[in-house]
GROMACS .gro file of C-alpha atoms in nm:
model
  233
    1ARG     CA    1  11.140   8.424  14.752
    2GLN     CA    2  11.078   8.393  14.372
    3GLU     CA    3  10.759   8.603  14.420
    4ARG     CA    4  10.982   8.883  14.583
    5GLN     CA    5  11.249   8.861  14.291
    6GLY     CA    6  11.005   8.893  14.046
    7LYS     CA    7  10.829   9.201  14.192
    8ARG     CA    8  11.230   9.348  14.216
    9ASN     CA    9  11.264   9.275  13.828
   10LYS     CA   10  10.920   9.430  13.773
   11GLY     CA   11  11.003   9.749  14.008
   12PHE     CA   12  11.359   9.799  13.795
   13VAL     CA   13  11.168   9.738  13.436
   14GLN     CA   14  10.895   9.988  13.523
   15ARG     CA   15  11.178  10.229  13.627
   16ARG     CA   16  11.341  10.222  13.350
   17VAL     CA   17  11.043  10.271  13.136
   18ASP     CA   18  10.983  10.582  13.349
   19LEU     CA   19  11.330  10.707  13.284
   20LYS     CA   20  11.317  10.640  12.891
   21GLY     CA   21  10.974  10.805  12.917
   22ARG     CA   22  11.087  11.113  13.055
   23VAL     CA   23  11.398  11.150  12.834
   24THR     CA   24  11.174  11.142  12.549
   25GLU     CA   25  10.949  11.394  12.669
   26VAL     CA   26  11.245  11.653  12.769
   27TYR     CA   27  11.397  11.576  12.410
   28SER     CA   28  11.059  11.627  12.218
   29GLN     CA   29  11.044  11.993  12.453
   30LEU     CA   30  11.390  12.070  12.366
   31LEU     CA   31  11.299  12.010  11.978
   32ALA     CA   32  10.956  12.207  12.010
   33HIS     CA   33  11.142  12.515  12.170
   34LEU     CA   34  11.427  12.491  11.898
   35ARG     CA   35  11.121  12.482  11.612
   36TRP     CA   36  10.974  12.773  11.785
   37SER     CA   37  11.259  12.965  11.730
   38PHE     CA   38  11.330  12.913  11.406
   39VAL     CA   39  10.950  12.979  11.333
   40ALA     CA   40  11.000  13.328  11.474
   41LEU     CA   41  11.329  13.403  11.301
   42GLU     CA   42  11.155  13.294  10.971
   43GLN     CA   43  10.859  13.525  11.064
   44ILE     CA   44  11.116  13.843  11.130
   45TRP     CA   45  11.295  13.731  10.766
   46LEU     CA   46  10.965  13.757  10.576
   47ASN     CA   47  10.887  14.115  10.748
   48SER     CA   48  11.228  14.203  10.643
   49SER     CA   49  11.155  14.004  10.261
   50LEU     CA   50  11.479  13.789  10.328
   51LEU     CA   51  11.232  13.515  10.290
   52SER     CA   52  10.950  13.496  10.074
   53GLU     CA   53  10.679  13.193  10.191
   54THR     CA   54  10.607  13.044  10.497
   55GLY     CA   55  10.831  12.737  10.557
   56ASP     CA   56  11.134  12.850  10.353
   57ILE     CA   57  11.349  12.857  10.673
   58PHE     CA   58  11.309  12.494  10.672
   59PHE     CA   59  11.449  12.434  10.335
   60LEU     CA   60  11.799  12.581  10.491
   61GLU     CA   61  12.064  12.398  10.657
   62PHE     CA   62  12.165  12.505  11.006
   63ALA     CA   63  12.520  12.622  10.912
   64GLU     CA   64  12.334  12.857  10.654
   65ILE     CA   65  12.066  12.979  10.870
   66ARG     CA   66  12.383  13.098  11.125
   67ARG     CA   67  12.540  13.240  10.842
   68LEU     CA   68  12.250  13.471  10.755
   69ILE     CA   69  12.199  13.518  11.147
   70GLU     CA   70  12.562  13.672  11.145
   71GLY     CA   71  12.527  13.892  10.849
   72ILE     CA   72  12.861  13.843  10.710
   73ASP     CA   73  12.793  13.638  10.378
   74THR     CA   74  12.620  13.828  10.106
   75ASP     CA   75  12.663  13.543   9.818
   76LEU     CA   76  12.434  13.338  10.036
   77VAL     CA   77  12.166  13.598  10.054
   78GLU     CA   78  12.198  13.653   9.640
   79GLN     CA   79  12.159  13.278   9.665
   80LEU     CA   80  11.891  13.227   9.865
   81ALA     CA   81  11.582  13.231   9.657
   82GLU     CA   82  11.742  12.981   9.402
   83ILE     CA   83  11.845  12.759   9.697
   84ILE     CA   84  11.535  12.750   9.874
   85LYS     CA   85  11.343  12.685   9.514
   86LEU     CA   86  11.570  12.407   9.441
   87ARG     CA   87  11.533  12.200   9.747
   88ARG     CA   88  11.157  12.250   9.718
   89SER     CA   89  11.164  12.103   9.415
   90GLN     CA   90  11.403  11.793   9.535
   91LEU     CA   91  11.137  11.743   9.798
   92ALA     CA   92  10.851  11.731   9.525
   93GLU     CA   93  11.026  11.496   9.338
   94HIS     CA   94  11.136  11.297   9.618
   95ALA     CA   95  10.736  11.282   9.695
   96GLN     CA   96  10.672  11.077   9.378
   97ILE     CA   97  10.910  10.812   9.456
   98ASN     CA   98  10.771  10.461   9.481
   99PRO     CA   99  10.660  10.394   9.861
  100VAL     CA  100  10.885  10.174  10.037
  101PRO     CA  101  10.718   9.799  10.029
  102MET     CA  102  10.551   9.645  10.335
  103LEU     CA  103  10.766   9.394  10.385
  104VAL     CA  104  11.173   9.402  10.293
  105TYR     CA  105  11.268   9.097  10.541
  106GLY     CA  106  11.100   8.872  10.774
  107ASN     CA  107  10.742   8.711  10.791
  108THR     CA  108  10.521   8.763  10.528
  109PRO     CA  109  10.229   9.023  10.641
  110PRO     CA  110   9.875   8.863  10.656
  111ALA     CA  111   9.702   8.798  10.302
  112LEU     CA  112   9.451   9.078  10.228
  113PRO     CA  113   9.090   8.973  10.199
  114LEU     CA  114   8.958   8.948   9.851
  115ARG     CA  115   8.674   9.185   9.938
  116ILE     CA  116   8.669   9.434  10.223
  117ALA     CA  117   8.363   9.539  10.362
  118PRO     CA  118   8.282   9.922  10.290
  119LEU     CA  119   8.313  10.142  10.568
  120SER     CA  120   7.979  10.382  10.609
  121PRO     CA  121   8.081  10.609  10.891
  122ASP     CA  122   7.981  10.902  11.018
  123HIS     CA  123   8.284  11.030  11.027
  124THR     CA  124   8.669  10.904  10.935
  125LEU     CA  125   9.021  11.017  10.988
  126GLN     CA  126   9.267  10.916  10.704
  127GLY     CA  127   9.618  10.843  10.802
  128ILE     CA  128   9.900  10.612  10.667
  129ALA     CA  129   9.859  10.232  10.635
  130ALA     CA  130  10.126  10.109  10.827
  131SER     CA  131  10.041   9.781  10.973
  132PRO     CA  132   9.772   9.546  10.794
  133GLY     CA  133   9.459   9.437  10.980
  134GLN     CA  134   9.145   9.568  11.153
  135ALA     CA  135   9.024   9.580  11.477
  136VAL     CA  136   8.771   9.765  11.715
  137GLY     CA  137   8.803   9.866  12.015
  138ARG     CA  138   8.798  10.163  12.295
  139VAL     CA  139   9.050  10.450  12.247
  140ARG     CA  140   9.284  10.548  12.534
  141VAL     CA  141   9.460  10.849  12.458
  142LEU     CA  142   9.809  10.901  12.571
  143ARG     CA  143  10.021  11.213  12.542
  144ASN     CA  144  10.304  11.083  12.752
  145LEU     CA  145  10.459  10.790  12.945
  146GLN     CA  146  10.424  10.941  13.308
  147SER     CA  147  10.066  10.788  13.386
  148ILE     CA  148  10.033  10.473  13.239
  149PRO     CA  149   9.672  10.270  13.256
  150GLU     CA  150   9.568   9.925  13.199
  151ILE     CA  151   9.584   9.828  12.862
  152ASP     CA  152   9.462   9.506  12.693
  153LYS     CA  153   9.360   9.409  12.332
  154GLU     CA  154   9.045   9.597  12.338
  155ILE     CA  155   9.263   9.909  12.379
  156ILE     CA  156   9.346  10.120  12.087
  157LEU     CA  157   9.623  10.318  12.176
  158VAL     CA  158   9.621  10.697  12.020
  159VAL     CA  159   9.958  10.870  12.082
  160PRO     CA  160  10.127  11.145  11.936
  161TYR     CA  161  10.454  10.986  11.832
  162THR     CA  162  10.617  10.637  11.928
  163ASP     CA  163  10.984  10.557  11.984
  164SER     CA  164  11.145  10.285  12.179
  165GLY     CA  165  10.958  10.354  12.506
  166TRP     CA  166  10.644  10.270  12.393
  167ALA     CA  167  10.691   9.930  12.308
  168PRO     CA  168  10.599   9.778  12.621
  169LEU     CA  169  10.223   9.950  12.592
  170LEU     CA  170  10.220   9.824  12.208
  171VAL     CA  171  10.269   9.478  12.274
  172ARG     CA  172   9.935   9.493  12.517
  173ALA     CA  173   9.731   9.672  12.259
  174GLY     CA  174   9.472   9.602  12.004
  175GLY     CA  175   9.572   9.850  11.762
  176LEU     CA  176   9.753  10.181  11.709
  177ILE     CA  177   9.723  10.538  11.604
  178SER     CA  178   9.953  10.776  11.548
  179GLU     CA  179   9.960  11.145  11.487
  180ALA     CA  180  10.329  11.138  11.332
  181GLY     CA  181  10.520  10.871  11.180
  182GLY     CA  182  10.530  10.658  10.856
  183ARG     CA  183  10.574  10.278  10.763
  184LEU     CA  184  10.980  10.292  10.899
  185SER     CA  185  10.892  10.454  11.224
  186HIS     CA  186  10.964  10.259  11.547
  187GLY     CA  187  10.574  10.210  11.619
  188ALA     CA  188  10.497  10.112  11.264
  189ILE     CA  189  10.781   9.869  11.286
  190LEU     CA  190  10.679   9.707  11.613
  191ALA     CA  191  10.309   9.675  11.515
  192ARG     CA  192  10.379   9.500  11.218
  193GLU     CA  193  10.634   9.255  11.435
  194TYR     CA  194  10.336   9.231  11.704
  195GLY     CA  195  10.074   9.167  11.454
  196ILE     CA  196   9.835   9.439  11.549
  197PRO     CA  197   9.658   9.707  11.275
  198ALA     CA  198   9.836  10.053  11.317
  199ILE     CA  199   9.784  10.412  11.118
  200MET     CA  200  10.038  10.666  11.133
  201ASP     CA  201   9.995  11.046  11.066
  202VAL     CA  202   9.678  11.072  11.175
  203ARG     CA  203   9.642  11.458  11.272
  204ASN     CA  204   9.540  11.602  11.608
  205ALA     CA  205   9.394  11.231  11.673
  206THR     CA  206   9.511  11.280  12.036
  207TRP     CA  207   9.250  11.592  12.056
  208ILE     CA  208   8.962  11.464  11.815
  209LEU     CA  209   8.933  11.127  11.960
  210GLN     CA  210   8.874  11.071  12.337
  211ASP     CA  211   8.909  10.819  12.585
  212GLY     CA  212   8.637  10.533  12.573
  213GLN     CA  213   8.538  10.618  12.196
  214LYS     CA  214   8.497  10.309  12.024
  215VAL     CA  215   8.646  10.290  11.699
  216ARG     CA  216   8.753  10.042  11.412
  217ILE     CA  217   9.068  10.071  11.267
  218ASP     CA  218   9.191   9.971  10.932
  219GLY     CA  219   9.543   9.953  10.919
  220THR     CA  220   9.541   9.804  10.552
  221ARG     CA  221   9.395  10.153  10.410
  222GLY     CA  222   9.496  10.384  10.699
  223ILE     CA  223   9.138  10.465  10.794
  224VAL     CA  224   8.958  10.522  11.165
  225GLU     CA  225   8.617  10.500  11.145
  226ILE     CA  226   8.386  10.656  11.435
  227SER     CA  227   8.012  10.605  11.410
  228ASN     CA  228   7.744  10.772  11.601
  229ASP     CA  229   7.635  10.450  11.758
  230LEU     CA  230   8.012  10.419  11.856
  231ARG     CA  231   8.043  10.723  12.113
  232PRO     CA  232   8.250  10.709  12.446
  233GLU     CA  233   8.101  10.524  12.725
   0.00000   0.00000   0.00000
């Protein structure tokens, strides 16, 4: 009876995880379509000289974009260049702010070794150091939660992003590499709680790295090492 109950509970949890993954996937698709619409709109405005530089549209608020589309706010059009210039300068200033400390409250992270062996890779990827520690393992690329393979501490998960739906996978993995996110992203926080190394903001990681490829990750310095003798099986 307990075994049947355990199976039912496991099935319920799995269905909830699948649902969470599906909701996240649809939400991400909607955001992607919204971004594509903004990019297409920006190209029209670049061609008409309303905007002067690629990326300008992302320094405007949604209400401002709507007013520009309606074409009834001449004052906004006249001030547009200054508004974008100001917000670009604010972004540059914010980039100089001291980074968030590794520990705000909770358990003190593991002390860094006095000497870290230098990396001598044939190829490296650089990202944001999000959870300290080193790990060597086989890459498992997951672009969504629709088909989840067996995962253990020998697996280094490579994902496009992380949210709460990925938590059951991270607790079983030996390390994490994510294309998006920073030190305060959901995956980075979980990795620190679980005590596994994590590197965020590794661009195109899910396309550069391959299933079965052996890598060493350094979550202290944000480095992924790939060597010729660590090729896919």
